mmCIF file of C-alpha atoms in Angstrom:
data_model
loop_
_atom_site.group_PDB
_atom_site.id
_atom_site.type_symbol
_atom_site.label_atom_id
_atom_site.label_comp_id
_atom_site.label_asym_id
_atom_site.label_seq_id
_atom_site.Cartn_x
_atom_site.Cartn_y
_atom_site.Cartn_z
ATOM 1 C CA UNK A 1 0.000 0.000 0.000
ATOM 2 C CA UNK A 2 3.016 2.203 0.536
ATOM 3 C CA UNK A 3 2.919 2.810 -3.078
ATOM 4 C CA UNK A 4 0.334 4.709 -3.543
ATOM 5 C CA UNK A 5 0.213 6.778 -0.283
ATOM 6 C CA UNK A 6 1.219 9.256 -2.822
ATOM 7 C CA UNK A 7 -2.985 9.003 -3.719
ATOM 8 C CA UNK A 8 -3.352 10.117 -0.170
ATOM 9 C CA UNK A 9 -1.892 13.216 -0.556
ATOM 10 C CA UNK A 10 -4.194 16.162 -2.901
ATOM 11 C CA UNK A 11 -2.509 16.683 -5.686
ATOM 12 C CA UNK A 12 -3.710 13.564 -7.811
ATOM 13 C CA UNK A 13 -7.779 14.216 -7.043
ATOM 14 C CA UNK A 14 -7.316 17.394 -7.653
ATOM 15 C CA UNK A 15 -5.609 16.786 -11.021
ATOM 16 C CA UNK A 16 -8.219 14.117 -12.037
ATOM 17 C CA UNK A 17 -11.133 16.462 -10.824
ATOM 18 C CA UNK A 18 -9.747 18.543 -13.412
ATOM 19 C CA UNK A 19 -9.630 15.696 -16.073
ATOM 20 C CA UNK A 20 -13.455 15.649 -15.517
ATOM 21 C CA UNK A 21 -13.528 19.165 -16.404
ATOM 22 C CA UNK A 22 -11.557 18.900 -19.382
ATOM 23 C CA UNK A 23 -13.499 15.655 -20.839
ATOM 24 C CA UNK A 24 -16.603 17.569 -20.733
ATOM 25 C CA UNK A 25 -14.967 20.402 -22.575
ATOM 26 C CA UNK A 26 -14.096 17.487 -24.857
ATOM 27 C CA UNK A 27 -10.150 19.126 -24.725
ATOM 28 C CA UNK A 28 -8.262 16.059 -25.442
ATOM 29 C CA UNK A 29 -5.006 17.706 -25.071
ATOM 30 C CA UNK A 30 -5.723 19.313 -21.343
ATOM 31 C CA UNK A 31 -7.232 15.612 -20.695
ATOM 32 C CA UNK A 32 -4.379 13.485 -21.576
ATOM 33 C CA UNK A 33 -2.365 16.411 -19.546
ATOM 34 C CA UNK A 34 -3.541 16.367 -16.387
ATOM 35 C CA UNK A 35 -4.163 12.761 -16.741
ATOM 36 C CA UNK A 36 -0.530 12.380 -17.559
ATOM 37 C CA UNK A 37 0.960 14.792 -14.650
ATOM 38 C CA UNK A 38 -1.355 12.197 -12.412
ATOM 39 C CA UNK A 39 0.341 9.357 -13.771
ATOM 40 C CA UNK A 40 3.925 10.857 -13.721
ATOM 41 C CA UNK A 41 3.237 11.959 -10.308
ATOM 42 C CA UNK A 42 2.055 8.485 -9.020
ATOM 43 C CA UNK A 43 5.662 7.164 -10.946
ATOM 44 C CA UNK A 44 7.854 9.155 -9.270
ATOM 45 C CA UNK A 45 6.482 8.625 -5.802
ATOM 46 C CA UNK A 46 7.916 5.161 -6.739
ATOM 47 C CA UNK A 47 11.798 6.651 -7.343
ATOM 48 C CA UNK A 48 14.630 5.319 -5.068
ATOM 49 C CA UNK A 49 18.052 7.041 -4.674
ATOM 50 C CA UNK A 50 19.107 10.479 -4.770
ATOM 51 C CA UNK A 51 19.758 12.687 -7.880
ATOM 52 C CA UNK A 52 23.294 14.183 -8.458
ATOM 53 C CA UNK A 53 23.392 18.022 -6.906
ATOM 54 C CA UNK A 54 23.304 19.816 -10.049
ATOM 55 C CA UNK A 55 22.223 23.386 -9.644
ATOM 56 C CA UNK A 56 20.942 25.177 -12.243
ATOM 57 C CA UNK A 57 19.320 28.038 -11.434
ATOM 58 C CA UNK A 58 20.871 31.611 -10.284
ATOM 59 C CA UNK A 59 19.421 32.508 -7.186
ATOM 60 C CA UNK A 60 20.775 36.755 -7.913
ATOM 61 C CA UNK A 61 17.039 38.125 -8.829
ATOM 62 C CA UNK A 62 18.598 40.375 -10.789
ATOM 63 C CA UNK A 63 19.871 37.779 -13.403
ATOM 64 C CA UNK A 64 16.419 36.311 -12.713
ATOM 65 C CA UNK A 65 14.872 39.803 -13.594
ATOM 66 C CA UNK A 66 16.308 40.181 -16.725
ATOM 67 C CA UNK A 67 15.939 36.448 -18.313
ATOM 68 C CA UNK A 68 12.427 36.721 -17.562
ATOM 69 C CA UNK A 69 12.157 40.119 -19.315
ATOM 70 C CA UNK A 70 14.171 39.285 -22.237
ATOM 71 C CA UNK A 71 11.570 36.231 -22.551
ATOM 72 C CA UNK A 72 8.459 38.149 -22.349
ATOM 73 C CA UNK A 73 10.020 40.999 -25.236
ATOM 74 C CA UNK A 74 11.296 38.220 -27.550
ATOM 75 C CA UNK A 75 8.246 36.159 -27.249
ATOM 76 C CA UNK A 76 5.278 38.616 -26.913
ATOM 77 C CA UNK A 77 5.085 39.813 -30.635
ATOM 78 C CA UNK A 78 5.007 36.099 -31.457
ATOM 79 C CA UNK A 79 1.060 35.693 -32.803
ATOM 80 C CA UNK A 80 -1.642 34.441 -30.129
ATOM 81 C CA UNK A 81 -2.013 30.751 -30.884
ATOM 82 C CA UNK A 82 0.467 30.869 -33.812
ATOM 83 C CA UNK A 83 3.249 28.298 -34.594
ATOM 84 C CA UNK A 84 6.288 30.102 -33.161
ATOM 85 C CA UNK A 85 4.588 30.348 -29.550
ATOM 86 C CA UNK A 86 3.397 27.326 -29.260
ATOM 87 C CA UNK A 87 7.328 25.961 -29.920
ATOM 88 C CA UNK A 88 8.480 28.589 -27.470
ATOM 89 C CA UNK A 89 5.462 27.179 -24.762
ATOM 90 C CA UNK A 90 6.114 23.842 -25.971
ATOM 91 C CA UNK A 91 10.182 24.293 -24.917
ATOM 92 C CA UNK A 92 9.845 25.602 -21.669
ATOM 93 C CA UNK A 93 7.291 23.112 -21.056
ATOM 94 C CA UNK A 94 9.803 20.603 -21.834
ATOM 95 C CA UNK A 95 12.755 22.400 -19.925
ATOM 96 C CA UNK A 96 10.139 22.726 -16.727
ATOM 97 C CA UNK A 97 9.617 18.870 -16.756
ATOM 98 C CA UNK A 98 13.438 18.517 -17.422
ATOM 99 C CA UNK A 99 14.084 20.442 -13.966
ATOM 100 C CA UNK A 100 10.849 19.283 -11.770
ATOM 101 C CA UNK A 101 11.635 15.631 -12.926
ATOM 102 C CA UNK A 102 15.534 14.825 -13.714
ATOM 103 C CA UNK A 103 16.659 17.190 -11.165
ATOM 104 C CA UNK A 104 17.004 16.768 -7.780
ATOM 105 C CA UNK A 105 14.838 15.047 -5.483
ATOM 106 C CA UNK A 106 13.567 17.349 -3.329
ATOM 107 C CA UNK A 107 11.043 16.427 -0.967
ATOM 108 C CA UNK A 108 9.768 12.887 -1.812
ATOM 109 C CA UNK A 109 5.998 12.441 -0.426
ATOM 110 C CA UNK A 110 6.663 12.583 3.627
ATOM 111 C CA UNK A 111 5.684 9.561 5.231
ATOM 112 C CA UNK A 112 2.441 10.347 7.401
ATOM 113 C CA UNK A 113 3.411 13.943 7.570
ATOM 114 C CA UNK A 114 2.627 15.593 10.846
ATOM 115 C CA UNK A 115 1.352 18.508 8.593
ATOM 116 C CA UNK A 116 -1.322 16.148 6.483
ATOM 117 C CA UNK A 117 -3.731 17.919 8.265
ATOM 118 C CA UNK A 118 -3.133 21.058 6.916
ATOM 119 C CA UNK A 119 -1.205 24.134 8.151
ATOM 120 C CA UNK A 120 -3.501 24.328 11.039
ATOM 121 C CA UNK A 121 -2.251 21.804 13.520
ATOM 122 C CA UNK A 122 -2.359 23.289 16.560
ATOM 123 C CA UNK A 123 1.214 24.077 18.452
ATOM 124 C CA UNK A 124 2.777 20.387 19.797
ATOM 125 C CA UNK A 125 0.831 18.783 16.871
ATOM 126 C CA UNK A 126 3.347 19.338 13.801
ATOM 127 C CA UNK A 127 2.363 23.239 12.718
ATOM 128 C CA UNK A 128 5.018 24.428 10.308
ATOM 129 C CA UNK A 129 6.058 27.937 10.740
ATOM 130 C CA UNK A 130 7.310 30.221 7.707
ATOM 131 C CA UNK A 131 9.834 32.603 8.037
ATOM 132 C CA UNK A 132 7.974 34.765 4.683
ATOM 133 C CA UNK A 133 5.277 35.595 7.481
ATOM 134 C CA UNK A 134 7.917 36.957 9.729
ATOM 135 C CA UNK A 135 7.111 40.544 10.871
ATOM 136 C CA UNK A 136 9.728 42.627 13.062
ATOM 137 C CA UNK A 137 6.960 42.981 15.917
ATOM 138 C CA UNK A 138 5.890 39.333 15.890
ATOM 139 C CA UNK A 139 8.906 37.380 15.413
ATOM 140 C CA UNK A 140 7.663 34.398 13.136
ATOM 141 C CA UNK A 141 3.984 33.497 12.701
ATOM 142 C CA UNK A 142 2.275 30.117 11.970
ATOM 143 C CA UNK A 143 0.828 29.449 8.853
ATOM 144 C CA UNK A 144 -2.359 29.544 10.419
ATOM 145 C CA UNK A 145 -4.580 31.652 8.160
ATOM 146 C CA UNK A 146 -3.572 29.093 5.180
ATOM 147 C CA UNK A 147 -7.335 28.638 4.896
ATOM 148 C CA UNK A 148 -8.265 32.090 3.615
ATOM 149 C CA UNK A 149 -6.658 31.458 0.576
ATOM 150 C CA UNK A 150 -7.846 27.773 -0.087
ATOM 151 C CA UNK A 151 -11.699 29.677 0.272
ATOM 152 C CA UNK A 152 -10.744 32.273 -2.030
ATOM 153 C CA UNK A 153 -9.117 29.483 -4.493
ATOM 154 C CA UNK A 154 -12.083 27.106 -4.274
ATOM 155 C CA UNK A 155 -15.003 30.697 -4.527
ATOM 156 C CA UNK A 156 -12.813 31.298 -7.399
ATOM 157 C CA UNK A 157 -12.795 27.953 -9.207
ATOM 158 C CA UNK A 158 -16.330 27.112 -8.285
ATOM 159 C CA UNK A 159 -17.664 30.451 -9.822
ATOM 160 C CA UNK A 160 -15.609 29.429 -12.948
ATOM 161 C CA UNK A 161 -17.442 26.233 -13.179
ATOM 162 C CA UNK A 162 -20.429 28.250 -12.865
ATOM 163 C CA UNK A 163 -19.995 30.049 -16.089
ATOM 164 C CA UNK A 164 -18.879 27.464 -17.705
ATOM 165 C CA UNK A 165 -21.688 25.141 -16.926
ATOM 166 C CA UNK A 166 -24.349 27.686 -17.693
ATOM 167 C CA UNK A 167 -22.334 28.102 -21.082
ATOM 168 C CA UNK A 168 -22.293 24.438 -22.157
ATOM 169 C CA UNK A 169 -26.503 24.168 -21.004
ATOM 170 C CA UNK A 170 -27.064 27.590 -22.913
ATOM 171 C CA UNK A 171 -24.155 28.163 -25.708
ATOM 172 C CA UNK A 172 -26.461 31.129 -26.451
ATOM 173 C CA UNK A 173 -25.787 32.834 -22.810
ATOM 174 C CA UNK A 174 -21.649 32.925 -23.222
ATOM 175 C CA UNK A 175 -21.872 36.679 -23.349
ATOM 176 C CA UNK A 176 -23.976 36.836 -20.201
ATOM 177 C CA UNK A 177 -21.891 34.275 -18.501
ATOM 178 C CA UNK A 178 -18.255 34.753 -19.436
ATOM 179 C CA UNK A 179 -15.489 32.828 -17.975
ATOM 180 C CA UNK A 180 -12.223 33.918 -16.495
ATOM 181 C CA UNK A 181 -10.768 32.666 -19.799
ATOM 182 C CA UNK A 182 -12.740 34.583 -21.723
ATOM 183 C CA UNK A 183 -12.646 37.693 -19.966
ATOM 184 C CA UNK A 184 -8.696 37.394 -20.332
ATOM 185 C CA UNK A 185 -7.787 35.622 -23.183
ATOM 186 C CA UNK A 186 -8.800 38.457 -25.432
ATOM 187 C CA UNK A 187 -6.304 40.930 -23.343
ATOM 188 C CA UNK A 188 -3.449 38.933 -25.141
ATOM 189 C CA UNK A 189 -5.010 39.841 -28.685
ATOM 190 C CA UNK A 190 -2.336 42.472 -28.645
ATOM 191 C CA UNK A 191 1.129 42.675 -27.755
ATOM 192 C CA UNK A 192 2.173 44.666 -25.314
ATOM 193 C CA UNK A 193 -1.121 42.654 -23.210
ATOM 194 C CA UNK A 194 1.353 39.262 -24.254
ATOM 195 C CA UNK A 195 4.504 40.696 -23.179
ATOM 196 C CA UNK A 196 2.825 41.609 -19.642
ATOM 197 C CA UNK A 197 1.653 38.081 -19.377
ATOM 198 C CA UNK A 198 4.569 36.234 -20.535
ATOM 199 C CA UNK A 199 6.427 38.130 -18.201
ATOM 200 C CA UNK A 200 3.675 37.398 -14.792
ATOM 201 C CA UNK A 201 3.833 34.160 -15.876
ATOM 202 C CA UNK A 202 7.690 33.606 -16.574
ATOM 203 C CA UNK A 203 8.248 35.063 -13.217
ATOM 204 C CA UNK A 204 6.110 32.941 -11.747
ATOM 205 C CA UNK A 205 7.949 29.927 -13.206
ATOM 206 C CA UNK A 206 11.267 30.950 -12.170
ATOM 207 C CA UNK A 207 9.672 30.798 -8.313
ATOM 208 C CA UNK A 208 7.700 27.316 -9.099
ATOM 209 C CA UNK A 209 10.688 25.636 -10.751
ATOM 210 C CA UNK A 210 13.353 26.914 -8.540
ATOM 211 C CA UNK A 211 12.116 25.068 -5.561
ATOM 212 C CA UNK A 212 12.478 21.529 -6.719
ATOM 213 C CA UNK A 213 16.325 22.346 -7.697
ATOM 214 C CA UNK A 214 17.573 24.555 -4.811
ATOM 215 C CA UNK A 215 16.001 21.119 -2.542
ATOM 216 C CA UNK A 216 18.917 19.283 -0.468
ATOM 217 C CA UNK A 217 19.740 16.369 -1.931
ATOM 218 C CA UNK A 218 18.241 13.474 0.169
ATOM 219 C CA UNK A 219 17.800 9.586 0.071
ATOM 220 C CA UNK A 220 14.611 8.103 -0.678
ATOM 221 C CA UNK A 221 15.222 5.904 2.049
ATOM 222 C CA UNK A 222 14.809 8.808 5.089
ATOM 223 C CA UNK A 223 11.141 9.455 5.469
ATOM 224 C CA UNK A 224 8.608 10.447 7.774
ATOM 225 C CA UNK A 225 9.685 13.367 9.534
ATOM 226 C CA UNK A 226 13.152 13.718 7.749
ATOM 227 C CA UNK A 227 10.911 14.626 4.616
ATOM 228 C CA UNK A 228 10.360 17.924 6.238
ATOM 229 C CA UNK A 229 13.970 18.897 6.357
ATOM 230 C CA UNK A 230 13.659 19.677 2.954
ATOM 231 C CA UNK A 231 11.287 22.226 3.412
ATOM 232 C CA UNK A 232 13.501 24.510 6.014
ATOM 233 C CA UNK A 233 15.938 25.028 3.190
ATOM 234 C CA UNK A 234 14.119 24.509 -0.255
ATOM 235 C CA UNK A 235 12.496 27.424 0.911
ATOM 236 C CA UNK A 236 15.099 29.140 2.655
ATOM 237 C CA UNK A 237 15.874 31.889 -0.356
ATOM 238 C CA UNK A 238 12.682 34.107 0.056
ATOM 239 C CA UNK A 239 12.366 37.171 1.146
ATOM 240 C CA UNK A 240 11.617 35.928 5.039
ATOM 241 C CA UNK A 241 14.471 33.426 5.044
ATOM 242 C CA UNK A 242 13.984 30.141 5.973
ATOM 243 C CA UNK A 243 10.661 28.024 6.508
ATOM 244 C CA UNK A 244 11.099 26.936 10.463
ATOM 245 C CA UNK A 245 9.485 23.692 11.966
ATOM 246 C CA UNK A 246 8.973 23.234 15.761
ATOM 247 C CA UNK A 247 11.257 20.780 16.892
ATOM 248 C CA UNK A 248 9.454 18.982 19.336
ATOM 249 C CA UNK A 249 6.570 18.828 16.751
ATOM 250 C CA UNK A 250 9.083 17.726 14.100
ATOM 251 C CA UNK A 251 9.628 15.005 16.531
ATOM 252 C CA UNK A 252 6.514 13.932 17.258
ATOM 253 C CA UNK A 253 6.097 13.688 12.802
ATOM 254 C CA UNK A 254 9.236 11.733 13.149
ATOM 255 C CA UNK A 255 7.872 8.749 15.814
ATOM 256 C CA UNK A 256 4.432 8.913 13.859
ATOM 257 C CA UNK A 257 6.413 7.582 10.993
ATOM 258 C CA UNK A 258 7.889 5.089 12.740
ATOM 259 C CA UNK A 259 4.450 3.376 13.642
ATOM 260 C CA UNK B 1 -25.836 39.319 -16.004
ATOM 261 C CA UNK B 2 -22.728 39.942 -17.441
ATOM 262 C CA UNK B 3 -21.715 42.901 -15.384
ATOM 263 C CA UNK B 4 -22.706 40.532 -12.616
ATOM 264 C CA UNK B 5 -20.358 37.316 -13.487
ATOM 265 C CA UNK B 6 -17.796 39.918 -14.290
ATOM 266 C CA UNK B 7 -18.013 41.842 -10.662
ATOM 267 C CA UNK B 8 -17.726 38.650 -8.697
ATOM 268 C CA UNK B 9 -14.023 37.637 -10.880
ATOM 269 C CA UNK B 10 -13.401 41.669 -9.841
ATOM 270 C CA UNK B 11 -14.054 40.916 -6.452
ATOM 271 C CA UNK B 12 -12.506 37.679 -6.209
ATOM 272 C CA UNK B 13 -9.773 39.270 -7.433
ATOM 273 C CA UNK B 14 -10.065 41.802 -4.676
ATOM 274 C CA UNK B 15 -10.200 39.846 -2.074
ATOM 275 C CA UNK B 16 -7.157 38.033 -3.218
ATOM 276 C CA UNK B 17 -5.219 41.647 -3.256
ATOM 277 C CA UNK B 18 -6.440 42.393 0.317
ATOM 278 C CA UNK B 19 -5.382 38.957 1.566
ATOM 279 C CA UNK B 20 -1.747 39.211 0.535
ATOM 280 C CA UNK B 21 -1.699 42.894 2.074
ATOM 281 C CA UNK B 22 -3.349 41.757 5.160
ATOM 282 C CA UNK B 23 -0.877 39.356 5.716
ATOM 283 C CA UNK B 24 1.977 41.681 5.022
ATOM 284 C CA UNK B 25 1.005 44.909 6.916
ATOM 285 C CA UNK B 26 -1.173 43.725 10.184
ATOM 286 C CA UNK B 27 -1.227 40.969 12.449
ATOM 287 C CA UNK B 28 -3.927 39.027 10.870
ATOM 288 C CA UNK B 29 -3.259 35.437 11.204
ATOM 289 C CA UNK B 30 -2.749 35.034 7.292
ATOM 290 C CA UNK B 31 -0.132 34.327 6.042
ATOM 291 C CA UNK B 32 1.737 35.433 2.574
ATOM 292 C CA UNK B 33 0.669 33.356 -0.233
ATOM 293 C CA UNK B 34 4.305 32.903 -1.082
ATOM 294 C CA UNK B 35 4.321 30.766 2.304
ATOM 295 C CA UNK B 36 1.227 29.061 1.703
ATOM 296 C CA UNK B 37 2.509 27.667 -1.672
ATOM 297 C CA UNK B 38 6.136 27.006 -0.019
ATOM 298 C CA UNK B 39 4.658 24.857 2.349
ATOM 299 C CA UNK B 40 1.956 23.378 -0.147
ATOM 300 C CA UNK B 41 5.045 22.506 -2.207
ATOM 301 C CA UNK B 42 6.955 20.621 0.089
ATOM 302 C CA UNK B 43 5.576 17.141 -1.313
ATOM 303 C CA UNK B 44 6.982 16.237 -4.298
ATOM 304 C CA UNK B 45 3.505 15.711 -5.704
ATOM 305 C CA UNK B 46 2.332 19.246 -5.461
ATOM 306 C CA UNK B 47 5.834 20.312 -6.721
ATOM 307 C CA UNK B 48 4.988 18.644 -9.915
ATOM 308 C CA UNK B 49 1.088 19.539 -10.018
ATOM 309 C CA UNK B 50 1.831 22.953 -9.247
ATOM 310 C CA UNK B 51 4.640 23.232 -12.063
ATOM 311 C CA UNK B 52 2.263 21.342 -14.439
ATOM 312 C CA UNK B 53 -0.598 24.185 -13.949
ATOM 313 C CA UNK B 54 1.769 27.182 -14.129
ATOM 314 C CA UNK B 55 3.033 25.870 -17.719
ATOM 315 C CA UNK B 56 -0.522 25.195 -18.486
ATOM 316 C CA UNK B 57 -1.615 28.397 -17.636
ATOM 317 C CA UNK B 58 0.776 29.616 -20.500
ATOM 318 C CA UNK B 59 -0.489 27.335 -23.203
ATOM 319 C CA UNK B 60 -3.530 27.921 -22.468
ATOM 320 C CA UNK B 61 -4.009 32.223 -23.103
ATOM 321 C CA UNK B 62 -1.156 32.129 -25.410
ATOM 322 C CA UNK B 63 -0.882 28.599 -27.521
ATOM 323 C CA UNK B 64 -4.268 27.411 -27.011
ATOM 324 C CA UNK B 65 -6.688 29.846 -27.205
ATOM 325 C CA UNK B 66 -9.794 29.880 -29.781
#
């Protein structure tokens, strides 16, 4: 059963929810992606061994800064929907699976994680604590709030559906009952709308993809509470330094494990 | 209608804004999103999932739309 605890964990229903989303938009290609990501995801859960160190990325933002703006003004003229973007999406698609999946392994699925129940453990109970929500006055803060923005994700998301259901029961309504796609996809009709985008959305990629690479190098073997070593220094680079887990609590994930 | 479906993205949207400055400027218990998603992304499997919806957040406005 070990080998699919990774099933246990949110990532895969929420990625197959989304495959029921896609078959009823009868998009083959976001099917058999999702689907696929599920599948890849359930895969490596099943890796052994560690990964050499390789690093890859620059961690100076200003290097950062300007690779992601050179990308958005060489790629934004590029026609919506046109040949030449879809090979430029297509690549970094290719180079993002490249680093998520041949790089290092960075946090393989923790082993009855003391945090499976979500951010909100309660002190003693395996509550992680970020340094990002470090303030001068408060020293550092749980992540206790997490829930305000899984409410405003899921309001977001369900309203989404909403349009989209009302569209596919009345195709005649789509102007009444736009989605979030449609509302934004024709702001990229023009370029200057692309270059802002591509450049949003490259920076956001250079934060997503960094994480998996700037990981300590681990062995598969360690798990349970070791898994969560990972975290203190995978995220350790942001603006409020390091994430910081309770030791005691990180103990107490540690002899859970061991049951 | 439309002005309707359109306000609630708006204030979604909003709320989202507030949130993050919330978290930053008073001593709400909420945190950043930056540290929600750094501790979301702690598995392996939401490392993935999340990198596989940024890219397809690309494709889809720029490659894929119709």
């Amino acid at each position: 059963m070990g080998r699919w605890r990774v099933l246990r964990e949110p990532t895969v229903p929420i990625l197959l929810l989304a495959c029921v989303v896609h078959a009823v938009r009868r998009n083959l290609f976001d099917l058999l992606l999702f689907g696929g990501t599920a599948v890849l995801i359930v895969v490596d859960s099943w890796r052994t061994g560690t990964r050499p160190a390789t690093r890859t990325t620059s961690r100076s933002p200003i290097w950062a800064t300007v690779a992601v703006l050179a990308f958005a003004v060489s790629a934004g003229p590029l026609p919506q929907s046109g040949t030449a973007i879809r090979v430029v999406m297509a690549a970094a698609g290719l180079v993002a699976l490249a680093l998520v999946t041949i790089g290092r392994v960075a946090s393989e699925t923790p082993v009855d994680d003391p945090g499976d129940a979500g951010p909100e453990h309660g002190r003693g109970a395996g509550s992680l604590r970020a340094g990002a929500d470090r303030d001068p006055d408060h020293g550092t803060r749980s992540l206790r709030g997490w829930w305000a923005w899984a409410a405003l994700g899921v309001l977001a998301c369900l309203w989404e559906l909403t349009s989209f259901a009302i569209q596919q029961a009345d195709p005649a309504s789509e102007a009444a009952h736009p989605t979030a796609s449609d509302l934004i996809g024709p702001l990229l009709g023009s370029w200057p709308g692309r270059m802002v985008f591509l450049a949003l959305w490259a920076a956001a990629g250079w934060w997503v993809l960094r994480r998996p690479m700037d990981a300590p190098q681990r062995s598969s073997g360690a798990a349970g509470g070791a898994g969560d070593e990972s975290v203190s220094e995978a995220a350790g680079d942001d603006a409020g330094g390091p994430l910081e887990i309770d030791r005691p609590e990180q103990a107490a994930g540690g002899a859970e494990a061991s049951r | 209608m439309r002005v309707i479906t359109i306000g609630v993205f708006v204030l979604i949207g909003l709320a989202l804004l507030a949130t993050e400055l919330l978290a930053r400027r008073t001593r709400l218990r909420v945190p950043p999103l930056g540290a929600v998603l750094r501790w979301a992304m702690r598995r392996r499997s939401a490392q993935i999932g999340i990198a596989m919806a940024w890219w397809w957040i690309g494709w889809h406005f720029l490659a894929d739309w119709t």
